[in-house]
């Protein structure tokens, strides 16, 4: 094929233009040779050798390698490549760097299991520099720390000043202060602050009066961001920085621009938005430092006060100062935290809420569960929820899990801290970046249950659609549950073509009574390696408990306060995660969702 195409090219160019021909051959030949060589080497590694250095993904342009496809068609390029390499990790050459993509299934499980041999240093450095605008002097604070993220420093780093162990110290504080009593406090404040926002917002008219909102997602983004930031960073934040929410979401929209390292002159608006967010957080940080020293002895046992917000923020400020960060450095760290705390859970909440609004049956069933989770401690009702009850409801939990599966394009990245690391027999060089994106496991059609196959051969609940019951096992239905069950399904499918069994009628109209018996299957052995929106191993997302509670409270709060009707249900039904943002975390919808909304009588 290659010779032929060269020949036809020669014919095309013709004998007269010997020079052009030489130039063309000079360009084409290396391109073709590069492609053949990388293709052969990939083929050999993945089909013949099956261990050693991971195969490269073939490319034709030596300088560019996989860069453009990876940067501008990440989802398409990676899913095509994954189909080809299956469970074999592959090497991508992106820019000047090698990336090792670790496929879902056993590969990613091995990556999560070997926490002790792996760190996140390079990816954190990259995120701080490219996403959160950290300057080189502060990035150097991270660079100097090679002691790992466990309590016990890695070999050779035993004598490092403990105050400068930024990876470990941050890891420790996050896990300690996003759990237990601290978590309960954050959540209780979130619930109250969120309800206060919903009741006070002027975007919705007075009781009984329908108002049109141009976009439900924009409304939710602002409401949840305000409540979460009040709860975590304190009441003073929005007095100091009234535009923070607007600027933050603009910053969030430009995430890929920063990650692609677009120069400032090419994307002035993107960088201006980030500058505004950084300036706001700096203002907050300076104000807090001047108003209330973070190590004030009277604060020691205090979980929350309005200046710093939660104890976590005080602990972090102190930790950043003793590690040697500048004020700007600590502000970039805060931006990273604010992004982690809002950038994923809020889009995930949208999908949960939308699924309820799109289906009347679901609304009824969800309302039945919610009715058991309201706390009306006084006449006014202070906006609290019984969070533990919310989190224990099967259908709500199933909706929460499906919203993560549906939209999470989160990346977990690790690098070996020493030479000689192998991932299932494949060599991974020291300090090289291994990565895996949760989306592909969550959309693997061979793994997940997609419901019944209709007479037209179409699956009832394909993986690009939201199915509230996907994660639920109903005891009376052996075909239910998240994992595809080939045997039962095919028996069932052949059955339906003749006479549908009584089971089907039951499925079509499940109600609250069925949901009570359902068992959500969200983690454990069954889904390992296919469902990891929060990453895994010891560096799993420390905010995952907060995220689940926040999502459910946010959905419950909207339903308790408002009646909501989608203005264009047909379009809303077509809404899908916005692939333009792939893979910068959980993905919001690819269109606006106009609604009509009215306060409920209280
Ligand atoms: C649906 C919501 C969320 C998703 C899908 C999510 C996902 C993730 C993922 C994939 C990671 C990297 C883990 C790894 O590499 O294995 C991470 C880290 C992190 N997440 Fe979340 N997250 C969510 C919500 C939250 C919330 C609500 C917080 C609250 C504060 C939070 C705070 C963090 C922090 C601070 C890190 C960095 C941890 C570190 O440096 O070790 N996340 N998250
Ligand atoms: C936010 O919650 C805190 C703690 O419950 C409360 O003191 C504060 O008044 C709330 N603010 C708003 C605006 O809801
Ligand atoms: C919703 O309920 C109606 C009537 O109660 C029923 O006909 C329909 O099949 C149900 N749909 C689903 C998806 O359960």
mmCIF file with all atom_site columns, N, CA and C in Angstrom, residues 90 97-102 122-123 126 412-416 428-435:
data_model
loop_
_atom_site.group_PDB
_atom_site.id
_atom_site.type_symbol
_atom_site.label_atom_id
_atom_site.label_alt_id
_atom_site.label_comp_id
_atom_site.label_asym_id
_atom_site.label_entity_id
_atom_site.label_seq_id
_atom_site.pdbx_PDB_ins_code
_atom_site.Cartn_x
_atom_site.Cartn_y
_atom_site.Cartn_z
_atom_site.occupancy
_atom_site.B_iso_or_equiv
_atom_site.pdbx_formal_charge
_atom_site.auth_seq_id
_atom_site.auth_comp_id
_atom_site.auth_asym_id
_atom_site.auth_atom_id
_atom_site.pdbx_PDB_model_num
ATOM 1  N N  . UNK A 1 90  ? -0.437 1.319  27.103 1.00 0.00 ? 90  UNK A N  1
ATOM 2  C CA . UNK A 1 90  ? 0.296  1.788  25.925 1.00 0.00 ? 90  UNK A CA 1
ATOM 3  C C  . UNK A 1 90  ? 0.950  3.136  26.179 1.00 0.00 ? 90  UNK A C  1
ATOM 4  N N  . UNK A 1 97  ? 6.808  14.682 26.167 1.00 0.00 ? 97  UNK A N  1
ATOM 5  C CA . UNK A 1 97  ? 6.730  13.700 27.245 1.00 0.00 ? 97  UNK A CA 1
ATOM 6  C C  . UNK A 1 97  ? 6.131  12.380 26.775 1.00 0.00 ? 97  UNK A C  1
ATOM 7  N N  . UNK A 1 98  ? 6.512  11.321 27.486 1.00 0.00 ? 98  UNK A N  1
ATOM 8  C CA . UNK A 1 98  ? 5.846  10.036 27.323 1.00 0.00 ? 98  UNK A CA 1
ATOM 9  C C  . UNK A 1 98  ? 4.775  9.909  28.393 1.00 0.00 ? 98  UNK A C  1
ATOM 10 N N  . UNK A 1 99  ? 3.587  9.451  27.966 1.00 0.00 ? 99  UNK A N  1
ATOM 11 C CA . UNK A 1 99  ? 2.521  9.164  28.922 1.00 0.00 ? 99  UNK A CA 1
ATOM 12 C C  . UNK A 1 99  ? 2.206  7.687  28.779 1.00 0.00 ? 99  UNK A C  1
ATOM 13 N N  . UNK A 1 100 ? 1.914  7.031  29.894 1.00 0.00 ? 100 UNK A N  1
ATOM 14 C CA . UNK A 1 100 ? 1.534  5.634  29.819 1.00 0.00 ? 100 UNK A CA 1
ATOM 15 C C  . UNK A 1 100 ? 0.070  5.531  30.191 1.00 0.00 ? 100 UNK A C  1
ATOM 16 N N  . UNK A 1 101 ? -0.759 5.119  29.245 1.00 0.00 ? 101 UNK A N  1
ATOM 17 C CA . UNK A 1 101 ? -2.170 4.994  29.557 1.00 0.00 ? 101 UNK A CA 1
ATOM 18 C C  . UNK A 1 101 ? -2.435 3.607  30.137 1.00 0.00 ? 101 UNK A C  1
ATOM 19 N N  . UNK A 1 102 ? -3.049 3.572  31.303 1.00 0.00 ? 102 UNK A N  1
ATOM 20 C CA . UNK A 1 102 ? -3.347 2.303  31.972 1.00 0.00 ? 102 UNK A CA 1
ATOM 21 C C  . UNK A 1 102 ? -4.825 1.987  31.760 1.00 0.00 ? 102 UNK A C  1
ATOM 22 N N  . UNK A 1 122 ? 4.505  14.325 39.810 1.00 0.00 ? 122 UNK A N  1
ATOM 23 C CA . UNK A 1 122 ? 4.528  15.079 38.540 1.00 0.00 ? 122 UNK A CA 1
ATOM 24 C C  . UNK A 1 122 ? 3.164  15.647 38.157 1.00 0.00 ? 122 UNK A C  1
ATOM 25 N N  . UNK A 1 123 ? 2.102  14.901 38.408 1.00 0.00 ? 123 UNK A N  1
ATOM 26 C CA . UNK A 1 123 ? 0.792  15.398 37.990 1.00 0.00 ? 123 UNK A CA 1
ATOM 27 C C  . UNK A 1 123 ? 0.367  16.571 38.872 1.00 0.00 ? 123 UNK A C  1
ATOM 28 N N  . UNK A 1 126 ? 2.250  19.564 37.650 1.00 0.00 ? 126 UNK A N  1
ATOM 29 C CA . UNK A 1 126 ? 1.661  20.043 36.406 1.00 0.00 ? 126 UNK A CA 1
ATOM 30 C C  . UNK A 1 126 ? 0.344  20.777 36.662 1.00 0.00 ? 126 UNK A C  1
ATOM 31 N N  . UNK A 1 412 ? -6.907 9.731  36.959 1.00 0.00 ? 412 UNK A N  1
ATOM 32 C CA . UNK A 1 412 ? -5.988 9.386  38.042 1.00 0.00 ? 412 UNK A CA 1
ATOM 33 C C  . UNK A 1 412 ? -4.619 9.200  37.419 1.00 0.00 ? 412 UNK A C  1
ATOM 34 N N  . UNK A 1 413 ? -3.619 9.830  38.002 1.00 0.00 ? 413 UNK A N  1
ATOM 35 C CA . UNK A 1 413 ? -2.269 9.707  37.458 1.00 0.00 ? 413 UNK A CA 1
ATOM 36 C C  . UNK A 1 413 ? -1.295 9.353  38.573 1.00 0.00 ? 413 UNK A C  1
ATOM 37 N N  . UNK A 1 414 ? -0.336 8.528  38.236 1.00 0.00 ? 414 UNK A N  1
ATOM 38 C CA . UNK A 1 414 ? 0.662  8.094  39.220 1.00 0.00 ? 414 UNK A CA 1
ATOM 39 C C  . UNK A 1 414 ? 2.008  7.997  38.517 1.00 0.00 ? 414 UNK A C  1
ATOM 40 N N  . UNK A 1 415 ? 3.088  8.087  39.317 1.00 0.00 ? 415 UNK A N  1
ATOM 41 C CA . UNK A 1 415 ? 4.400  7.818  38.744 1.00 0.00 ? 415 UNK A CA 1
ATOM 42 C C  . UNK A 1 415 ? 5.214  6.957  39.693 1.00 0.00 ? 415 UNK A C  1
ATOM 43 N N  . UNK A 1 416 ? 5.993  6.000  39.127 1.00 0.00 ? 416 UNK A N  1
ATOM 44 C CA . UNK A 1 416 ? 6.831  5.159  39.976 1.00 0.00 ? 416 UNK A CA 1
ATOM 45 C C  . UNK A 1 416 ? 7.910  6.005  40.663 1.00 0.00 ? 416 UNK A C  1
ATOM 46 N N  . UNK A 1 428 ? 7.503  0.309  33.845 1.00 0.00 ? 428 UNK A N  1
ATOM 47 C CA . UNK A 1 428 ? 7.128  1.717  33.917 1.00 0.00 ? 428 UNK A CA 1
ATOM 48 C C  . UNK A 1 428 ? 8.322  2.469  34.497 1.00 0.00 ? 428 UNK A C  1
ATOM 49 N N  . UNK A 1 429 ? 8.953  3.315  33.676 1.00 0.00 ? 429 UNK A N  1
ATOM 50 C CA . UNK A 1 429 ? 10.168 3.973  34.151 1.00 0.00 ? 429 UNK A CA 1
ATOM 51 C C  . UNK A 1 429 ? 9.909  4.889  35.351 1.00 0.00 ? 429 UNK A C  1
ATOM 52 N N  . UNK A 1 430 ? 10.930 5.040  36.162 1.00 0.00 ? 430 UNK A N  1
ATOM 53 C CA . UNK A 1 430 ? 10.868 5.953  37.293 1.00 0.00 ? 430 UNK A CA 1
ATOM 54 C C  . UNK A 1 430 ? 10.405 7.334  36.826 1.00 0.00 ? 430 UNK A C  1
ATOM 55 N N  . UNK A 1 431 ? 9.510  7.931  37.596 1.00 0.00 ? 431 UNK A N  1
ATOM 56 C CA . UNK A 1 431 ? 9.008  9.296  37.352 1.00 0.00 ? 431 UNK A CA 1
ATOM 57 C C  . UNK A 1 431 ? 8.193  9.475  36.076 1.00 0.00 ? 431 UNK A C  1
ATOM 58 N N  . UNK A 1 432 ? 7.922  8.382  35.353 1.00 0.00 ? 432 UNK A N  1
ATOM 59 C CA . UNK A 1 432 ? 7.083  8.549  34.163 1.00 0.00 ? 432 UNK A CA 1
ATOM 60 C C  . UNK A 1 432 ? 5.634  8.672  34.600 1.00 0.00 ? 432 UNK A C  1
ATOM 61 N N  . UNK A 1 433 ? 4.824  9.305  33.755 1.00 0.00 ? 433 UNK A N  1
ATOM 62 C CA . UNK A 1 433 ? 3.433  9.532  34.135 1.00 0.00 ? 433 UNK A CA 1
ATOM 63 C C  . UNK A 1 433 ? 2.533  8.409  33.612 1.00 0.00 ? 433 UNK A C  1
ATOM 64 N N  . UNK A 1 434 ? 1.913  7.674  34.530 1.00 0.00 ? 434 UNK A N  1
ATOM 65 C CA . UNK A 1 434 ? 0.902  6.688  34.164 1.00 0.00 ? 434 UNK A CA 1
ATOM 66 C C  . UNK A 1 434 ? -0.458 7.309  34.441 1.00 0.00 ? 434 UNK A C  1
ATOM 67 N N  . UNK A 1 435 ? -1.394 7.108  33.534 1.00 0.00 ? 435 UNK A N  1
ATOM 68 C CA . UNK A 1 435 ? -2.705 7.704  33.794 1.00 0.00 ? 435 UNK A CA 1
ATOM 69 C C  . UNK A 1 435 ? -3.848 6.829  33.309 1.00 0.00 ? 435 UNK A C  1
#
